[in-house]
């Protein structure tokens, strides 16, 4: 082991091994398979936004997520980038806030924690140790705001990282072209009818 790693705690080393294993699996995927996965994930999205709606998504991540079509295409984009856990966690938190029963809230809080926050969770989100610890402590007596800090960190991550990449992506740019063509075609059909 190199000297740099010997100074790390065993917890950090175990985490690094897990990350290395996940990256190894990811890197072994062939380019051909990756391309077909991308196409199939986007094809499954039944988006039919208007040209204006799709262009409005550029205003903010909030604006895009508030539209059913915007949420669907952004979610598909995150799947392509293998970071769908971020939007899934954010949506789980939004649903969690709607729960009024304390028993249901406690059950759902535990489920969210085990699925997204716990170390080596199946859909572990990328948050710092302090936020994980803070969230874990707030789950002893879950409240509507138990996940607010973690949700805010993930939202900021999407807003500063994934969202700008989405706006520059072929997925979004092709969608804009497609909606503009449809709008143009619709306008020309209306003109020919008169």
CSV table of N, CA and C in Angstrom, one decimal, residues 98-106:
chain,number,residue,atom,x,y,z
A,98,UNK,N,-45.1,15.4,2.3
A,98,UNK,CA,-46.6,15.3,2.2
A,98,UNK,C,-47.2,14.4,3.2
A,99,UNK,N,-46.4,13.6,3.9
A,99,UNK,CA,-46.9,12.6,4.8
A,99,UNK,C,-47.3,13.3,6.1
A,100,UNK,N,-48.5,13.0,6.6
A,100,UNK,CA,-49.0,13.7,7.8
A,100,UNK,C,-48.9,12.7,9.0
A,101,UNK,N,-49.1,11.4,8.8
A,101,UNK,CA,-49.1,10.5,9.9
A,101,UNK,C,-47.6,10.3,10.4
A,102,UNK,N,-47.4,10.4,11.7
A,102,UNK,CA,-46.1,10.3,12.2
A,102,UNK,C,-45.6,8.8,12.1
A,103,UNK,N,-46.4,7.9,12.2
A,103,UNK,CA,-46.0,6.4,12.0
A,103,UNK,C,-45.6,6.2,10.6
A,104,UNK,N,-46.4,6.7,9.6
A,104,UNK,CA,-46.0,6.5,8.2
A,104,UNK,C,-44.7,7.3,7.9
A,105,UNK,N,-44.6,8.5,8.5
A,105,UNK,CA,-43.4,9.3,8.3
A,105,UNK,C,-42.1,8.6,8.8
A,106,UNK,N,-42.2,8.0,10.0
A,106,UNK,CA,-41.1,7.2,10.6
A,106,UNK,C,-40.7,6.1,9.7
